[in-house]
């Protein structure tokens, strides 16, 4: 990629310089004079130096080359930063490292299950989620590292909200989910990728509230400032919640039928 930029930069400079030199009438005179007589050459040199141009061709070439090189460097730095972010995105947020490793284990020992249950009692993880999800977003473009932090926070928060572990932090988790929904962090000046990411966070939290904590979800729908975008968001979450609730009911029914068959022998 760097070699490609180098080729493009050199080609661009060469092309621009060629056009500049080709359209320079003084240079034409100089070439013509050089092929005719020394007298004309002398007159041409005098006429060129007497005009006192604002910049010489060599200065113009340097300026053009400098602009292209700066653009090349900026682009390269930007691409390197994106690649670094992609690598960092694969890394779990430090605060949630143990939680993510345990919850993603395909086979968990009894000790693993006990430790995962203990993490549902960790106030510091709720505090970390609050710090990440309620943070002001001042960037205008999507930062993959910060997106990963939000995803890990939401993963922990939704695990609490589902209620599987009967955690005493459930009320704190519900309030944090509501605060994150109310948090006005989606701005028109942000690019599309960033806005999609932030709205996706709200959809995820809204859906888990709608499915597992209908009272909190209804509270949000009633108290949140109304706008067309807000109405569309609520409608979309409600639709997803209905689908999710149907899936859960179907799974519960299948499980009950399976247990009944096992019991009957």
Coordinates of C-alpha atoms in Angstrom, one line a residue:
X1 CA 0.0 0.0 0.0
X2 CA 2.8 2.4 0.9
X3 CA 4.6 1.7 -2.4
X4 CA 1.3 2.3 -4.3
X5 CA 1.0 5.7 -2.6
X6 CA 4.6 6.5 -3.5
X7 CA 3.9 5.7 -7.1
X8 CA 0.8 7.8 -7.2
X9 CA 2.5 10.7 -5.5
X10 CA 5.4 10.6 -7.9
X11 CA 3.1 10.3 -10.9
X12 CA 0.9 13.1 -9.7
X13 CA 3.9 15.4 -9.2
X14 CA 5.4 14.5 -12.5
X15 CA 2.1 15.1 -14.3
X16 CA 1.5 18.5 -12.6
X17 CA 5.0 19.7 -13.2
X18 CA 4.8 18.6 -16.8
X19 CA 1.6 20.7 -17.3
X20 CA 3.1 23.7 -15.5
X21 CA 6.3 23.5 -17.6
X22 CA 4.3 22.9 -20.8
X23 CA 2.1 26.0 -20.2
X24 CA 4.9 28.3 -19.2
X25 CA 5.4 30.8 -22.1
X26 CA 8.8 31.9 -20.8
X27 CA 10.0 28.4 -20.9
X28 CA 8.9 28.1 -24.5
X29 CA 10.8 31.2 -25.3
X30 CA 13.9 29.9 -23.6
X31 CA 13.8 26.6 -25.5
X32 CA 13.2 28.5 -28.8
X33 CA 16.0 30.9 -28.1
X34 CA 18.3 28.0 -27.3
X35 CA 17.8 26.6 -30.8
X36 CA 18.3 29.9 -32.6
X37 CA 21.0 32.3 -31.5
X38 CA 22.8 33.4 -28.4
X39 CA 21.5 37.0 -28.8
X40 CA 17.9 36.0 -28.6
X41 CA 18.8 33.7 -25.6
X42 CA 20.3 36.7 -23.8
X43 CA 17.2 38.9 -24.4
X44 CA 14.9 36.1 -23.2
X45 CA 16.9 35.6 -20.1
X46 CA 16.7 39.4 -19.4
X47 CA 12.9 39.4 -19.9
X48 CA 12.4 36.4 -17.6
X49 CA 14.5 37.9 -14.8
X50 CA 12.9 41.3 -15.1
X51 CA 9.3 40.0 -14.5
X52 CA 10.1 39.0 -10.9
X53 CA 7.6 36.1 -10.7
X54 CA 6.1 35.4 -7.3
X55 CA 7.6 31.9 -7.3
X56 CA 10.1 30.1 -9.5
X57 CA 9.3 26.8 -11.2
X58 CA 11.5 24.9 -8.7
X59 CA 9.6 26.5 -5.8
X60 CA 6.3 25.6 -7.4
X61 CA 7.6 22.0 -7.8
X62 CA 8.6 21.9 -4.2
X63 CA 5.2 23.2 -3.0
X64 CA 3.3 20.7 -5.2
X65 CA 5.5 17.9 -4.0
X66 CA 5.1 19.0 -0.4
X67 CA 1.3 19.1 -0.7
X68 CA 1.1 15.6 -2.3
X69 CA 3.6 14.2 0.3
X70 CA 1.6 15.7 3.2
X71 CA -1.6 14.2 1.8
X72 CA 0.1 10.8 1.3
X73 CA 1.4 10.9 4.9
X74 CA -2.0 11.9 6.3
X75 CA -3.7 9.0 4.4
X76 CA -1.1 6.5 5.5
X77 CA -1.4 7.6 9.2
X78 CA -5.2 7.3 9.0
X79 CA -5.0 3.8 7.5
X80 CA -2.5 2.7 10.1
X81 CA -4.7 4.0 12.8
X82 CA -7.7 2.1 11.4
X83 CA -5.7 -1.1 11.3
X84 CA -4.5 -0.5 14.9
X85 CA -8.1 0.0 15.9
X86 CA -9.1 -3.3 14.2
X87 CA -6.5 -5.1 16.1
X88 CA -7.5 -3.5 19.4
X89 CA -11.2 -4.2 18.7
X90 CA -10.4 -7.9 18.9
X91 CA -9.1 -7.4 22.5
X92 CA -11.6 -7.7 25.3
X93 CA -12.1 -4.5 27.4
X94 CA -9.8 -5.1 30.5
X95 CA -12.6 -4.5 33.0
X96 CA -14.7 -7.3 31.4
X97 CA -11.9 -9.7 30.5
X98 CA -12.7 -12.4 33.1
X99 CA -16.5 -12.1 32.5
X100 CA -16.2 -12.4 28.7
X101 CA -13.7 -15.4 28.9
X102 CA -16.0 -17.3 31.3
X103 CA -19.3 -16.5 29.5
X104 CA -17.8 -17.6 26.2
X105 CA -16.4 -20.9 27.4
X106 CA -18.0 -23.8 25.5
X107 CA -17.5 -26.1 28.4
X108 CA -17.6 -24.7 31.9
X109 CA -16.5 -26.4 35.1
X110 CA -18.4 -26.0 38.3
X111 CA -15.7 -23.6 39.5
X112 CA -16.2 -21.5 36.3
X113 CA -20.0 -21.3 36.8
X114 CA -19.5 -20.3 40.4
X115 CA -17.0 -17.6 39.5
X116 CA -19.3 -16.3 36.7
X117 CA -22.2 -16.1 39.2
X118 CA -19.9 -14.1 41.6
X119 CA -19.2 -11.6 38.8
X120 CA -22.9 -10.8 38.8
X121 CA -22.4 -9.4 42.2
X122 CA -19.4 -7.2 41.3
X123 CA -20.4 -3.5 41.7
X124 CA -17.2 -2.4 40.0
X125 CA -18.4 -4.0 36.7
X126 CA -21.7 -2.0 36.8
X127 CA -19.7 1.1 37.6
X128 CA -17.4 0.4 34.6
X129 CA -20.5 -0.1 32.4
X130 CA -21.9 3.2 33.6
X131 CA -18.6 5.1 32.9
X132 CA -18.5 3.7 29.3
X133 CA -22.1 3.9 28.3
X134 CA -22.8 7.4 29.7
X135 CA -19.6 8.8 28.3
X136 CA -19.9 11.9 26.1
X137 CA -19.1 11.0 22.5
X138 CA -17.1 13.9 21.0
X139 CA -15.8 12.0 18.0
X140 CA -17.4 12.4 14.6
X141 CA -16.2 9.0 13.3
X142 CA -16.6 5.5 14.6
X143 CA -13.8 4.4 17.0
X144 CA -13.6 0.6 17.0
X145 CA -11.9 0.5 20.4
X146 CA -14.7 2.5 22.0
X147 CA -17.3 0.5 20.2
X148 CA -15.8 -2.7 21.7
X149 CA -15.9 -1.1 25.1
X150 CA -19.6 -0.4 24.7
X151 CA -20.4 -3.9 23.4
X152 CA -18.6 -5.5 26.3
X153 CA -20.5 -3.3 28.8
X154 CA -23.8 -4.1 27.2
X155 CA -23.0 -7.8 27.2
X156 CA -22.5 -7.7 30.9
X157 CA -25.5 -5.5 31.5
X158 CA -27.9 -7.6 29.5
X159 CA -26.6 -10.7 31.3
X160 CA -27.7 -9.0 34.6
X161 CA -31.0 -7.9 33.1
X162 CA -32.0 -11.3 31.9
X163 CA -32.2 -12.3 35.6
X164 CA -30.6 -15.7 35.4
X165 CA -28.3 -15.1 38.3
X166 CA -30.8 -13.4 40.6
X167 CA -28.2 -10.6 41.2
X168 CA -28.8 -7.9 43.8
X169 CA -27.5 -5.5 41.2
X170 CA -30.5 -5.9 39.0
X171 CA -32.2 -2.6 40.0
X172 CA -28.9 -0.8 39.3
X173 CA -28.6 -2.5 35.9
X174 CA -32.2 -1.5 35.0
X175 CA -31.5 2.1 35.9
X176 CA -28.3 2.2 34.0
X177 CA -30.0 0.8 30.9
X178 CA -32.6 3.6 31.2
X179 CA -30.0 6.2 31.7
X180 CA -28.2 4.9 28.6
X181 CA -31.4 5.1 26.6
X182 CA -32.0 8.7 27.7
X183 CA -28.3 9.6 27.1
X184 CA -28.3 12.0 24.1
X185 CA -25.1 10.8 22.4
X186 CA -26.3 10.5 18.8
X187 CA -25.5 13.7 16.9
X188 CA -26.2 14.8 13.3
X189 CA -22.5 15.7 12.7
X190 CA -21.4 12.1 13.4
X191 CA -20.8 9.9 10.4
X192 CA -23.2 7.1 9.5
X193 CA -21.1 4.3 11.0
X194 CA -20.9 6.0 14.4
X195 CA -24.6 6.8 14.5
X196 CA -25.5 3.3 13.6
X197 CA -23.3 1.9 16.4
X198 CA -24.8 4.2 19.0
X199 CA -28.4 3.6 17.9
X200 CA -27.6 -0.2 17.9
X201 CA -26.6 0.1 21.6
X202 CA -29.9 1.7 22.4
X203 CA -31.8 -1.0 20.5
X204 CA -30.0 -3.8 22.4
X205 CA -30.7 -2.2 25.8
X206 CA -34.3 -1.3 24.9
X207 CA -35.1 -4.8 23.7
X208 CA -33.9 -6.5 26.8
X209 CA -35.9 -4.1 28.9
X210 CA -39.0 -4.6 26.8
X211 CA -38.7 -8.4 27.0
X212 CA -37.7 -8.8 30.7
X213 CA -38.7 -5.6 32.4
X214 CA -41.8 -4.2 30.8
X215 CA -42.4 -1.7 33.6
X216 CA -39.0 0.0 33.0
X217 CA -39.6 0.0 29.2
X218 CA -43.0 1.5 29.5
X219 CA -41.6 4.1 31.8
X220 CA -39.0 5.0 29.2
X221 CA -41.7 5.2 26.4
X222 CA -43.8 7.5 28.6
X223 CA -41.1 9.9 29.8
X224 CA -38.6 10.2 27.0
X225 CA -38.9 13.4 25.0
X226 CA -41.0 12.8 21.9
X227 CA -39.6 13.1 18.3
X228 CA -40.2 11.3 15.1
X229 CA -36.9 9.5 15.4
X230 CA -37.7 8.5 19.0
X231 CA -41.1 7.2 17.9
X232 CA -39.4 5.1 15.1
X233 CA -36.8 3.7 17.5
X234 CA -39.5 2.7 20.1
X235 CA -41.6 1.1 17.4
X236 CA -38.6 -0.8 16.0
X237 CA -37.6 -2.1 19.5
X238 CA -41.2 -3.1 20.2
X239 CA -41.3 -5.2 17.1
X240 CA -38.0 -6.9 17.9
X241 CA -39.2 -7.5 21.5
X242 CA -42.3 -9.3 20.2
X243 CA -40.2 -11.6 18.0
X244 CA -37.8 -12.3 20.9
X245 CA -40.7 -13.0 23.3
X246 CA -42.2 -15.4 20.8
X247 CA -38.9 -17.2 20.5
X248 CA -38.6 -17.5 24.3
X249 CA -42.1 -18.8 24.6
X250 CA -41.5 -21.3 21.9
X251 CA -38.3 -22.5 23.5
X252 CA -39.9 -22.7 26.9
X253 CA -42.7 -24.8 25.4
X254 CA -40.3 -27.1 23.7
X255 CA -38.3 -27.5 26.9
X256 CA -41.5 -28.3 28.9
X257 CA -42.5 -30.9 26.4
X258 CA -39.1 -32.5 26.4
X259 CA -39.1 -32.7 30.2
X260 CA -42.5 -34.2 30.2
X261 CA -41.4 -36.9 27.8
X262 CA -38.3 -37.6 30.0
X263 CA -40.5 -37.8 33.1
X264 CA -43.0 -40.2 31.4
X265 CA -40.2 -42.4 30.5

